[in-house]
Short mmCIF file of C-alpha atoms in Angstrom, two decimals:
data_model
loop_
_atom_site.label_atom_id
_atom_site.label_comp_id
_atom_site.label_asym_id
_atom_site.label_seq_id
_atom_site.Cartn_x
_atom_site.Cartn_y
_atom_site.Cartn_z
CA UNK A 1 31.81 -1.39 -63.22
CA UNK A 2 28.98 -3.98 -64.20
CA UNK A 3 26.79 -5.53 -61.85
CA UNK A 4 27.97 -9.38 -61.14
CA UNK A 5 25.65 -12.12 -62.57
CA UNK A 6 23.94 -13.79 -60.54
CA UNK A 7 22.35 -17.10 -60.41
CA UNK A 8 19.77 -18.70 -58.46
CA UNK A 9 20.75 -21.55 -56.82
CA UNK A 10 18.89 -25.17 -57.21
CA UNK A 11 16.52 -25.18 -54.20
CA UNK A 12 17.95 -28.26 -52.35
CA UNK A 13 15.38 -27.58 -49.48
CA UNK A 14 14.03 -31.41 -49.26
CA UNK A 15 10.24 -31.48 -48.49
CA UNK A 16 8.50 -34.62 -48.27
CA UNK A 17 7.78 -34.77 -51.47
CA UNK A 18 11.66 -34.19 -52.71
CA UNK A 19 12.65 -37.28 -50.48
CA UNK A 20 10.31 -39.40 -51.19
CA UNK A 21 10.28 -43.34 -50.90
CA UNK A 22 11.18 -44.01 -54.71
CA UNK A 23 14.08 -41.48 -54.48
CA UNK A 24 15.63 -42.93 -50.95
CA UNK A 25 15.46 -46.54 -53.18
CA UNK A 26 16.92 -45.02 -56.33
CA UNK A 27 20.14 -43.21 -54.23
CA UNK A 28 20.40 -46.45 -52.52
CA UNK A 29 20.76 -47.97 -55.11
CA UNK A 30 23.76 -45.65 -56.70
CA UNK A 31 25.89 -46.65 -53.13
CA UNK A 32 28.74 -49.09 -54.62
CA UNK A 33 28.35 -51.87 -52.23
CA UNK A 34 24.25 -52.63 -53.25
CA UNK A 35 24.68 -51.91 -56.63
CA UNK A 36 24.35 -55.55 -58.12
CA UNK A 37 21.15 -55.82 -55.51
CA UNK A 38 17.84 -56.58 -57.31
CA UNK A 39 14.93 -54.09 -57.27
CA UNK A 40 12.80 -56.19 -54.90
CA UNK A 41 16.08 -56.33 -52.39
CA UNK A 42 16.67 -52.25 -52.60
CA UNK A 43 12.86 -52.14 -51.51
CA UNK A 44 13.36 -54.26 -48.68
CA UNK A 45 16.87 -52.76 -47.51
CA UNK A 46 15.40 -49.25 -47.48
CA UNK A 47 13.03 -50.00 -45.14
CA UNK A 48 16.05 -50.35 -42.43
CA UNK A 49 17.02 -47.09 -42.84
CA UNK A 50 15.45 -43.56 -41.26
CA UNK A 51 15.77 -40.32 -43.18
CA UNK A 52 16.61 -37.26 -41.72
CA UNK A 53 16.65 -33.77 -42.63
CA UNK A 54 19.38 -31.07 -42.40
CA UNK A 55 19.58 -27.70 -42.90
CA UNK A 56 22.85 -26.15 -44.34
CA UNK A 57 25.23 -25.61 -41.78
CA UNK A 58 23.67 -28.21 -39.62
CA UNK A 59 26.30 -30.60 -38.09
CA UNK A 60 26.20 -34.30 -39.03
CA UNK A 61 28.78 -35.44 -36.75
CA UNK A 62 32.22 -34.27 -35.21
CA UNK A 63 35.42 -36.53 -35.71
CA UNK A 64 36.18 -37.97 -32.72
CA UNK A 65 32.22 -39.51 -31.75
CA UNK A 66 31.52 -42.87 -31.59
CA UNK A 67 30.39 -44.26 -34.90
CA UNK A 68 27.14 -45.52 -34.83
CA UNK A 69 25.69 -44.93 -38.12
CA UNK A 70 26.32 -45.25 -41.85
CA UNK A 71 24.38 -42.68 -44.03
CA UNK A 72 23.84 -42.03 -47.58
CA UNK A 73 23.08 -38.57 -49.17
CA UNK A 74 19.44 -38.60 -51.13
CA UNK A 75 19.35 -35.21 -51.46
CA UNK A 76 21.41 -32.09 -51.36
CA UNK A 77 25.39 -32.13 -50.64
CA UNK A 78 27.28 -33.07 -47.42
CA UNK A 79 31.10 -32.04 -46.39
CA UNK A 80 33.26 -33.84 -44.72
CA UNK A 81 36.30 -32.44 -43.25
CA UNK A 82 39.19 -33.33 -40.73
CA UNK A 83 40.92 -31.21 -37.80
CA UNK A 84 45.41 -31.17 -37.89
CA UNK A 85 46.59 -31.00 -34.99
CA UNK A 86 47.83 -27.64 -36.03
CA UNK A 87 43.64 -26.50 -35.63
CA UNK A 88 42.95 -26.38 -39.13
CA UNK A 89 40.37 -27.54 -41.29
CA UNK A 90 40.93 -29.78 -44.23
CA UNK A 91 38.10 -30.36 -46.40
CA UNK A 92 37.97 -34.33 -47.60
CA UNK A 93 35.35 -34.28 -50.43
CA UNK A 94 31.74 -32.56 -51.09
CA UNK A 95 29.40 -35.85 -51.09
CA UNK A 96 26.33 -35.64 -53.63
CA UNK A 97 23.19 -37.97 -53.71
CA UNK A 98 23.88 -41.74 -53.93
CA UNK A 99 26.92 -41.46 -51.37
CA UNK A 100 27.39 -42.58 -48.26
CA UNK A 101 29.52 -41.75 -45.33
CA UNK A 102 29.90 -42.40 -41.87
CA UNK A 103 30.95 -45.69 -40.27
CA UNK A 104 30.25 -48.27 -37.81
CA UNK A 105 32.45 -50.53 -35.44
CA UNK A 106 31.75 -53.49 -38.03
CA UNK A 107 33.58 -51.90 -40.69
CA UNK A 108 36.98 -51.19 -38.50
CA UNK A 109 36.07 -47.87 -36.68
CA UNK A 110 35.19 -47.15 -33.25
CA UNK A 111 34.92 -43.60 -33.70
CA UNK A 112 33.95 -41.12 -36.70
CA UNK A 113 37.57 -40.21 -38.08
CA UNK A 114 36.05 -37.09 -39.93
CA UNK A 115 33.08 -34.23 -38.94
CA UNK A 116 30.23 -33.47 -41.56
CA UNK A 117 28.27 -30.88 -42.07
CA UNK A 118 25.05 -30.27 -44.55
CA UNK A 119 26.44 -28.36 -47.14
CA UNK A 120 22.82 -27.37 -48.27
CA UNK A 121 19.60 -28.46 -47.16
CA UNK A 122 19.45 -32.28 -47.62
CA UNK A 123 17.72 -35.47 -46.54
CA UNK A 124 20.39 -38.09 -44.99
CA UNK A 125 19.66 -41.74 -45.00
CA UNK A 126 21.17 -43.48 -41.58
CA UNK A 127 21.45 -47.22 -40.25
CA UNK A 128 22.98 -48.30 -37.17
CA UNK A 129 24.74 -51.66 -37.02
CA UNK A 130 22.02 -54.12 -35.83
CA UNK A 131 20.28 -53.72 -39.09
CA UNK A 132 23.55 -52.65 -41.01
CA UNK A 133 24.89 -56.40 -39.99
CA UNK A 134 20.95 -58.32 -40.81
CA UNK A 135 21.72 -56.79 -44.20
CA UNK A 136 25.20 -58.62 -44.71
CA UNK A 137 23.68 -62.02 -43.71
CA UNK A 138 20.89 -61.73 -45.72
CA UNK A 139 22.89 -60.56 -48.37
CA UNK A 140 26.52 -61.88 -48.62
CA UNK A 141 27.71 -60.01 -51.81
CA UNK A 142 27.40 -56.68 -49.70
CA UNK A 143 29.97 -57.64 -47.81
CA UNK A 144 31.92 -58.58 -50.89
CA UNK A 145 31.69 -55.46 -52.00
CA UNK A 146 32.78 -53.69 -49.02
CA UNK A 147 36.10 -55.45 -49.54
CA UNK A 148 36.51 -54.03 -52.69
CA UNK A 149 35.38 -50.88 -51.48
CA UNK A 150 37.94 -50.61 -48.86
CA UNK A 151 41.10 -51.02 -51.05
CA UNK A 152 39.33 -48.78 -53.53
CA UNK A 153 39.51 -46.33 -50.49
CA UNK A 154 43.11 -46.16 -49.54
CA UNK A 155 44.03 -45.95 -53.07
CA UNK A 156 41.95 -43.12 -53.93
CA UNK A 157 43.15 -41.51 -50.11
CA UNK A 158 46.92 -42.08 -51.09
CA UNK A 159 46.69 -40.63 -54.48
CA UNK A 160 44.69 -37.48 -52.67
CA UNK A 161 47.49 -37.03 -50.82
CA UNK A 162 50.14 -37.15 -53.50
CA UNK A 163 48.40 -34.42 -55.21
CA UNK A 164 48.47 -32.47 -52.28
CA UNK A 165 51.96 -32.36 -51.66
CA UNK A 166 53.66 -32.80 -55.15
CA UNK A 167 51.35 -30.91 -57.63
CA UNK A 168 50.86 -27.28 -57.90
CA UNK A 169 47.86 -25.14 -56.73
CA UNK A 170 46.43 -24.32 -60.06
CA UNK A 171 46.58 -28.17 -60.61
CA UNK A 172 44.49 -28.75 -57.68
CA UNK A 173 42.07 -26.60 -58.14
CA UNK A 174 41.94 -27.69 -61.37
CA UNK A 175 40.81 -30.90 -60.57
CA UNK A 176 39.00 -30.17 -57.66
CA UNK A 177 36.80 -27.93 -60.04
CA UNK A 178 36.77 -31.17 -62.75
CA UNK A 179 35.52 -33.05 -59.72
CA UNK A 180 32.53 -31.03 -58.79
CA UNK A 181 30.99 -30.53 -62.29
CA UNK A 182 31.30 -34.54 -62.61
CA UNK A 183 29.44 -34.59 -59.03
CA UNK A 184 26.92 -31.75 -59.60
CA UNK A 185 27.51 -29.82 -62.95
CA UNK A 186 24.55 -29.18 -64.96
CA UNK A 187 24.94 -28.40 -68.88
CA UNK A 188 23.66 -24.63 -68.89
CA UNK A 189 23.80 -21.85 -71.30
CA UNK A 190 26.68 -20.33 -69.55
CA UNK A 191 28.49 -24.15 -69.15
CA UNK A 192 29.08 -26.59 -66.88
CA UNK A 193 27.30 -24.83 -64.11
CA UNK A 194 27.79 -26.22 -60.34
CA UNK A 195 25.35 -24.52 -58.06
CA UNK A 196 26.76 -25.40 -54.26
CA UNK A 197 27.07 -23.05 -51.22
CA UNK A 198 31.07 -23.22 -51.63
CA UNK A 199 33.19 -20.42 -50.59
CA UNK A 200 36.67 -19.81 -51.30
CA UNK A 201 37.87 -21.24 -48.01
CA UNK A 202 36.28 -24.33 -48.92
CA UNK A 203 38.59 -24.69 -51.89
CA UNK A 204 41.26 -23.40 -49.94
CA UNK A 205 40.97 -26.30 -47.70
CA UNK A 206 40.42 -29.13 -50.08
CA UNK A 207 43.90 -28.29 -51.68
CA UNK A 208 45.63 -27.66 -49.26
CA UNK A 209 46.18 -23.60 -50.03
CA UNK A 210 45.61 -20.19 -48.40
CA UNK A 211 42.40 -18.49 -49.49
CA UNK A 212 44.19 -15.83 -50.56
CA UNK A 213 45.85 -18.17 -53.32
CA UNK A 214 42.92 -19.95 -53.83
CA UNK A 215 40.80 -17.20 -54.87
CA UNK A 216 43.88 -15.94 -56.94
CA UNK A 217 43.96 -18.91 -59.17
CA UNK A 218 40.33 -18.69 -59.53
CA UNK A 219 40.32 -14.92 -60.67
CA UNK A 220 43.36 -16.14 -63.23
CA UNK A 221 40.88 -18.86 -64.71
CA UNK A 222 38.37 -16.55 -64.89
CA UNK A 223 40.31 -13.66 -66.32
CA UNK A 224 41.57 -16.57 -69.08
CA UNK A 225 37.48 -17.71 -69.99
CA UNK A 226 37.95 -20.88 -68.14
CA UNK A 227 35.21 -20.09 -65.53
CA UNK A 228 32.84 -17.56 -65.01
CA UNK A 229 31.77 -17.55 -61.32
CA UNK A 230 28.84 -15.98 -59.44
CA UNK A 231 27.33 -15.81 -55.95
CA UNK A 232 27.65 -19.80 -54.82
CA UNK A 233 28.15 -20.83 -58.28
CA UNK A 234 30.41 -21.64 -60.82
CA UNK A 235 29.68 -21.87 -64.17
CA UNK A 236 32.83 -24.05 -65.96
CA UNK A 237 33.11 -22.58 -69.57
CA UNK A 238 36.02 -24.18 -71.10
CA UNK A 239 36.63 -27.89 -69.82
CA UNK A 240 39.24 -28.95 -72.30
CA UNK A 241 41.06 -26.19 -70.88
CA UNK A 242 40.41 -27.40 -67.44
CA UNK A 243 41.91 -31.13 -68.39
CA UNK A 244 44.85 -29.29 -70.25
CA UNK A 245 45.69 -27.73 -66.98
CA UNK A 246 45.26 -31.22 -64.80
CA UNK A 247 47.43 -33.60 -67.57
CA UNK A 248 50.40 -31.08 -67.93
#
């Protein structure tokens, strides 16, 4: 049997250097609700906000705590997942840089309705809501924009869970897959290649499966040339098969 191919993944470890002032004002920036903010007013809003670093596997917050800040991802990748009542985890997205997540008790929540944990080593930017609400005075069209954001939201939340219960696993996984190489996918030799700490139970739980069909679908695509996967990586080889897959 031939030895697996390996690939060594992006080092996401985010020194000083890696999170530095211009790249906290550029992933500012990409957050929907200051992107028609001028230059001059992205320097002044990042000043409001403390960075912090994570290590992956380092918990953000649990679902349930009071919600005191909104963060945005400058570097690395965040989950975010959410506990049934049956005691299972279901995973809600994989944030990259120029995200944000969290909440606070001026945007309608009390309490964090999902936990997050550092995916891989990142750098987290975090405001609380004195300074969160300075920001919407100062500048009305953020709060606009949060408006916006909001119905944007539920739609995208209620179309989630349509695909959840109506389409079939391969389709999921599909565009879960479709999803992450928009998010992180790098044009390599062998593809689309997304390098993220993501196991099969993490796919598992964003689609609502097993990990025992999870992991079955994936051996299928790769088996057909779709994918070629590797030790936290997967290298997408064939997209327009991938899209085939998700339309029919």
């Amino acid at each position: 049997m031939g030895k697996r191919k390996t690939t060594p993944l992006k080092d996401y470890a985010p020194d000083g250097h890696h999170c530095s002032l211009e790249l906290k004002t550029s992933k500012l920036g990409m957050v929907s609700f200051f992107l028609d903010l001028k230059q001059e007013d992205l320097d002044e809003i990042v000043k409001r906000f403390s960075a912090t670093h994570y290590r992956e596997g380092d918990e953000i917050y649990y679902q349930g705590e009071p919600a005191h800040y909104l963060r945005v991802v400058v570097e690395g990748a965040v989950k975010l997942f959410r506990y049934t009542d049956e005691g299972k985890d279901v995973v809600l997205d994989i944030l990259n840089p120029g995200s944000y997540f969290g909440s606070l008790k001026l945007l309608g929540s009390d309490v964090y309705t999902e936990s997050t944990v550092a995916q891989s080593d990142c750098c987290i930017l975090s405001i609380g809501l004195k300074d969160f609400r300075e920001i919407l005075q100062e500048y009305p069209s953020v709060g606009i924009a949060i408006l916006e954001m909001s119905a944007e939201k539920l739609r995208s939340s209620q179309e989630q869970i349509k695909q959840l219960t109506t389409q079939p696993v391969e389709k999921r996984i599909a565009n879960i897959l479709l999803t992450l190489s928009e998010k992180f996918g790098e044009n390599k030799e062998e593809g689309t290649l997304i390098q993220l700490p993501f196991s099969r139970k993490d796919l598992a739980d964003m689609v609502g499966t097993t990990t025992e069909s999870a992991s079955r679908v994936m051996s299928n695509f790769q088996k057909e040339g779709i994918i070629e996967t590797g030790r936290q990586w997967v290298a997408i080889k064939d997209i327009k098969r991938l899209r085939t897959i998700i339309e029919y």
